[in-house]
Amino acid sequence: MTVGVLALQGDFREHISLLTSMGVATLEVRTAEDLKLADALVIPGGESTTIGKLADRYGLIGPIRERCQQGMPTLGTCAGMIFLAESTVSGHQPQLGVLNAVVERNAFGRQVDSFEADLTVIGLAEPMRAVFIRAPWMEKIGSDVEILATVVDLKGCEHPVLVRQGRILASSFHPELTGDTRLHQMLVESIDAS
Ligand code: GLN
């Protein structure tokens, strides 16, 4: 079993370290050939426009989309979540469109550009410490998307920040930065189940 980590831009090394600490074999994915060797895929945080443009240039958008549609377990964090989604609230950028969601980029605004919070996550016994860095939230989601955690913004509105649609998991935050392996564990378990 090998977990591919999209290694075009962003904090892919942190995901690889975390997976390695769990004893999981990893592979840096930069081409469609690499992707064929992966049983699951992590799409890291970073800059979603850059990840999208590079994925387009390297001919990866079609192949990743196809694998996701075939049920490949996939975890997208922050920019990775944006790349998985259908569209963004404003502007156009290359996206996979496999997650039935409209995403607001940099949604938490300037005062709280980066912050940490303890999230209650459906299915996890203990709260999860979550690091948000210029993070997106989900503005709209489809009925097939399950909300696993939310955050309340400064105006008191609740927004999904961790969701699951089939075997796709997407988080606004960075589980790879806290050493908490539970989301990566969920990803690995869905390989076993596939
Ligand atoms: N703000 C970035 C974007 O829109 C995401 C930030 C992150 O991945 N930490 O792509």
Short mmCIF file of C-alpha atoms and ligand atoms in Angstrom, two decimals:
data_model
loop_
_atom_site.label_atom_id
_atom_site.label_comp_id
_atom_site.label_asym_id
_atom_site.label_seq_id
_atom_site.Cartn_x
_atom_site.Cartn_y
_atom_site.Cartn_z
CA MET A 1 0.00 0.00 0.00
CA THR A 2 1.45 3.35 -1.08
CA VAL A 3 0.09 6.81 -0.41
CA GLY A 4 0.98 9.32 -3.12
CA VAL A 5 1.53 12.93 -2.11
CA LEU A 6 1.09 15.56 -4.81
CA ALA A 7 4.51 17.22 -4.80
CA LEU A 8 4.15 20.20 -7.13
CA GLN A 9 4.14 22.99 -4.52
CA GLY A 10 3.30 23.47 -0.86
CA ASP A 11 3.99 21.47 2.29
CA PHE A 12 4.11 17.99 0.76
CA ARG A 13 7.24 17.12 2.79
CA GLU A 14 5.32 17.53 6.07
CA HIS A 15 2.67 15.08 4.86
CA ILE A 16 5.38 12.62 3.83
CA SER A 17 7.06 12.88 7.27
CA LEU A 18 3.78 12.30 9.08
CA LEU A 19 2.86 9.30 6.91
CA THR A 20 6.40 7.91 7.30
CA SER A 21 6.08 8.24 11.11
CA MET A 22 2.94 6.09 10.82
CA GLY A 23 4.88 3.42 8.92
CA VAL A 24 3.07 4.16 5.64
CA ALA A 25 4.97 3.97 2.34
CA THR A 26 4.77 7.21 0.34
CA LEU A 27 5.49 8.38 -3.17
CA GLU A 28 5.93 11.93 -4.47
CA VAL A 29 3.48 12.41 -7.33
CA ARG A 30 4.51 14.76 -10.14
CA THR A 31 3.34 12.88 -13.21
CA ALA A 32 0.43 10.71 -14.34
CA GLU A 33 2.86 7.74 -14.27
CA ASP A 34 3.59 8.39 -10.57
CA LEU A 35 -0.13 8.57 -9.86
CA LYS A 36 -0.67 5.08 -11.29
CA LEU A 37 1.54 3.67 -8.51
CA ALA A 38 -0.44 5.33 -5.71
CA ASP A 39 -3.31 3.67 -3.84
CA ALA A 40 -4.39 6.97 -2.28
CA LEU A 41 -3.50 10.62 -2.72
CA VAL A 42 -2.77 13.54 -0.40
CA ILE A 43 -3.02 17.04 -1.84
CA PRO A 44 -1.11 19.40 0.45
CA GLY A 45 -1.57 22.98 1.56
CA GLY A 46 0.24 25.75 -0.25
CA GLU A 47 -1.06 28.05 -2.93
CA SER A 48 -4.01 26.55 -4.75
CA THR A 49 -3.62 28.63 -7.93
CA THR A 50 -0.02 27.46 -8.29
CA ILE A 51 -0.88 23.82 -7.55
CA GLY A 52 -3.71 24.03 -10.10
CA LYS A 53 -1.58 25.64 -12.80
CA LEU A 54 1.28 23.18 -12.33
CA ALA A 55 -1.10 20.20 -12.27
CA ASP A 56 -2.59 21.47 -15.52
CA ARG A 57 0.84 21.95 -17.10
CA TYR A 58 1.98 18.44 -16.07
CA GLY A 59 -1.20 16.84 -17.43
CA LEU A 60 -2.36 15.70 -14.01
CA ILE A 61 -5.83 17.22 -13.76
CA GLY A 62 -7.62 14.60 -15.91
CA PRO A 63 -5.82 11.60 -14.35
CA ILE A 64 -6.38 12.76 -10.73
CA ARG A 65 -10.03 13.58 -11.46
CA GLU A 66 -10.56 10.15 -13.00
CA ARG A 67 -8.96 8.31 -10.06
CA CYS A 68 -11.05 10.33 -7.57
CA GLN A 69 -14.19 9.51 -9.54
CA GLN A 70 -13.21 5.83 -9.42
CA GLY A 71 -13.04 6.04 -5.60
CA MET A 72 -9.35 6.59 -4.86
CA PRO A 73 -9.04 7.62 -1.19
CA THR A 74 -7.97 11.26 -1.24
CA LEU A 75 -7.15 13.82 1.44
CA GLY A 76 -6.87 17.51 0.53
CA THR A 77 -5.70 20.02 3.12
CA CYS A 78 -6.22 23.76 2.78
CA ALA A 79 -5.05 24.61 -0.78
CA GLY A 80 -5.62 20.89 -1.45
CA MET A 81 -9.24 21.27 -0.40
CA ILE A 82 -9.65 24.24 -2.76
CA PHE A 83 -8.13 22.24 -5.63
CA LEU A 84 -10.54 19.34 -5.01
CA ALA A 85 -13.64 21.58 -5.02
CA GLU A 86 -16.03 22.51 -7.79
CA SER A 87 -15.43 26.26 -7.76
CA THR A 88 -14.44 29.26 -5.66
CA VAL A 89 -16.72 32.11 -4.58
CA SER A 90 -14.80 34.58 -6.74
CA GLY A 91 -12.37 34.13 -9.61
CA HIS A 92 -11.45 31.17 -11.75
CA GLN A 93 -8.56 28.79 -11.27
CA PRO A 94 -7.87 25.20 -12.33
CA GLN A 95 -9.80 22.84 -10.03
CA LEU A 96 -10.57 19.13 -10.03
CA GLY A 97 -14.29 19.59 -9.37
CA VAL A 98 -14.59 16.21 -7.62
CA LEU A 99 -15.74 17.65 -4.28
CA ASN A 100 -19.26 19.01 -4.47
CA ALA A 101 -18.45 22.33 -2.78
CA VAL A 102 -17.96 26.02 -3.44
CA VAL A 103 -15.00 27.30 -1.48
CA GLU A 104 -14.20 30.75 -0.15
CA ARG A 105 -10.43 31.29 -0.23
CA ASN A 106 -8.68 33.19 2.58
CA ALA A 107 -12.08 33.21 4.22
CA PHE A 108 -11.21 34.05 7.80
CA GLY A 109 -10.11 37.59 6.97
CA ARG A 110 -7.11 39.61 7.98
CA GLN A 111 -7.45 39.78 11.76
CA VAL A 112 -7.31 36.04 12.00
CA ASP A 113 -5.29 35.19 8.90
CA SER A 114 -3.73 32.35 10.88
CA PHE A 115 -5.03 30.80 14.08
CA GLU A 116 -5.41 27.53 15.95
CA ALA A 117 -8.51 25.93 17.38
CA ASP A 118 -9.57 22.70 19.08
CA LEU A 119 -12.16 21.15 16.82
CA THR A 120 -14.78 18.61 17.70
CA VAL A 121 -14.71 16.13 14.85
CA ILE A 122 -17.52 13.66 14.18
CA GLY A 123 -16.11 10.16 14.55
CA LEU A 124 -13.13 11.17 16.73
CA ALA A 125 -13.22 10.66 20.48
CA GLU A 126 -10.92 13.57 21.35
CA PRO A 127 -10.87 17.11 19.85
CA MET A 128 -8.36 17.85 17.12
CA ARG A 129 -5.94 20.77 17.36
CA ALA A 130 -6.28 22.50 13.99
CA VAL A 131 -3.88 25.03 12.46
CA PHE A 132 -5.52 27.42 9.98
CA ILE A 133 -3.17 29.40 7.70
CA ARG A 134 -4.88 31.83 5.30
CA ALA A 135 -7.51 29.14 5.31
CA PRO A 136 -10.58 28.62 3.16
CA TRP A 137 -13.99 27.50 4.35
CA MET A 138 -16.80 25.87 2.46
CA GLU A 139 -19.44 28.34 1.43
CA LYS A 140 -21.83 25.80 -0.12
CA ILE A 141 -21.79 22.03 -0.15
CA GLY A 142 -23.83 19.38 -1.94
CA SER A 143 -26.21 17.00 -0.18
CA ASP A 144 -23.70 14.15 -0.70
CA VAL A 145 -21.07 15.98 1.39
CA GLU A 146 -20.91 15.10 5.07
CA ILE A 147 -19.76 17.80 7.51
CA LEU A 148 -17.30 16.44 10.10
CA ALA A 149 -16.27 19.74 11.74
CA THR A 150 -17.17 23.41 11.64
CA VAL A 151 -15.79 26.73 12.84
CA VAL A 152 -17.82 29.77 13.91
CA ASP A 153 -16.61 33.02 12.32
CA LEU A 154 -16.37 36.47 13.92
CA LYS A 155 -19.98 37.19 12.94
CA GLY A 156 -21.21 34.02 14.64
CA CYS A 157 -21.82 32.07 11.40
CA GLU A 158 -20.83 28.40 11.30
CA HIS A 159 -18.77 27.11 8.37
CA PRO A 160 -17.71 23.57 7.43
CA VAL A 161 -13.93 23.09 7.72
CA LEU A 162 -13.71 19.30 7.50
CA VAL A 163 -15.90 17.30 5.14
CA ARG A 164 -16.15 13.87 3.56
CA GLN A 165 -17.69 12.90 0.25
CA GLY A 166 -17.33 9.19 -0.41
CA ARG A 167 -13.60 8.51 -0.08
CA ILE A 168 -12.62 12.18 -0.38
CA LEU A 169 -11.69 13.96 2.83
CA ALA A 170 -11.03 17.70 2.78
CA SER A 171 -9.88 20.01 5.56
CA SER A 172 -9.44 23.79 5.70
CA PHE A 173 -6.64 23.26 8.21
CA HIS A 174 -3.26 21.51 8.36
CA PRO A 175 -3.32 18.17 10.23
CA GLU A 176 0.22 17.51 8.94
CA LEU A 177 1.62 20.32 11.11
CA THR A 178 0.52 19.10 14.54
CA GLY A 179 1.67 15.49 14.49
CA ASP A 180 -1.95 14.34 14.83
CA THR A 181 -2.22 11.30 12.58
CA ARG A 182 -5.97 10.70 12.85
CA LEU A 183 -7.07 12.17 9.49
CA HIS A 184 -4.23 10.40 7.69
CA GLN A 185 -5.32 7.25 9.53
CA MET A 186 -8.86 7.69 8.16
CA LEU A 187 -7.35 7.97 4.68
CA VAL A 188 -5.29 4.80 5.11
CA GLU A 189 -8.31 2.94 6.53
CA SER A 190 -10.35 3.83 3.47
CA ILE A 191 -7.68 2.16 1.29
CA ASP A 192 -8.15 -1.01 3.33
CA ALA A 193 -11.90 -0.72 2.79
CA SER A 194 -11.63 -0.19 -0.99
N1 GLN B 1 -4.72 30.73 0.80
C1 GLN B 1 -4.20 29.60 0.08
C2 GLN B 1 -4.93 29.41 -1.25
O1 GLN B 1 -5.90 30.01 -1.52
C3 GLN B 1 -4.31 28.33 0.92
C4 GLN B 1 -3.43 28.45 2.13
C5 GLN B 1 -2.90 27.15 2.66
O2 GLN B 1 -2.89 26.12 1.99
N2 GLN B 1 -2.40 27.22 3.86
O3 GLN B 1 -4.51 28.66 -2.02
#
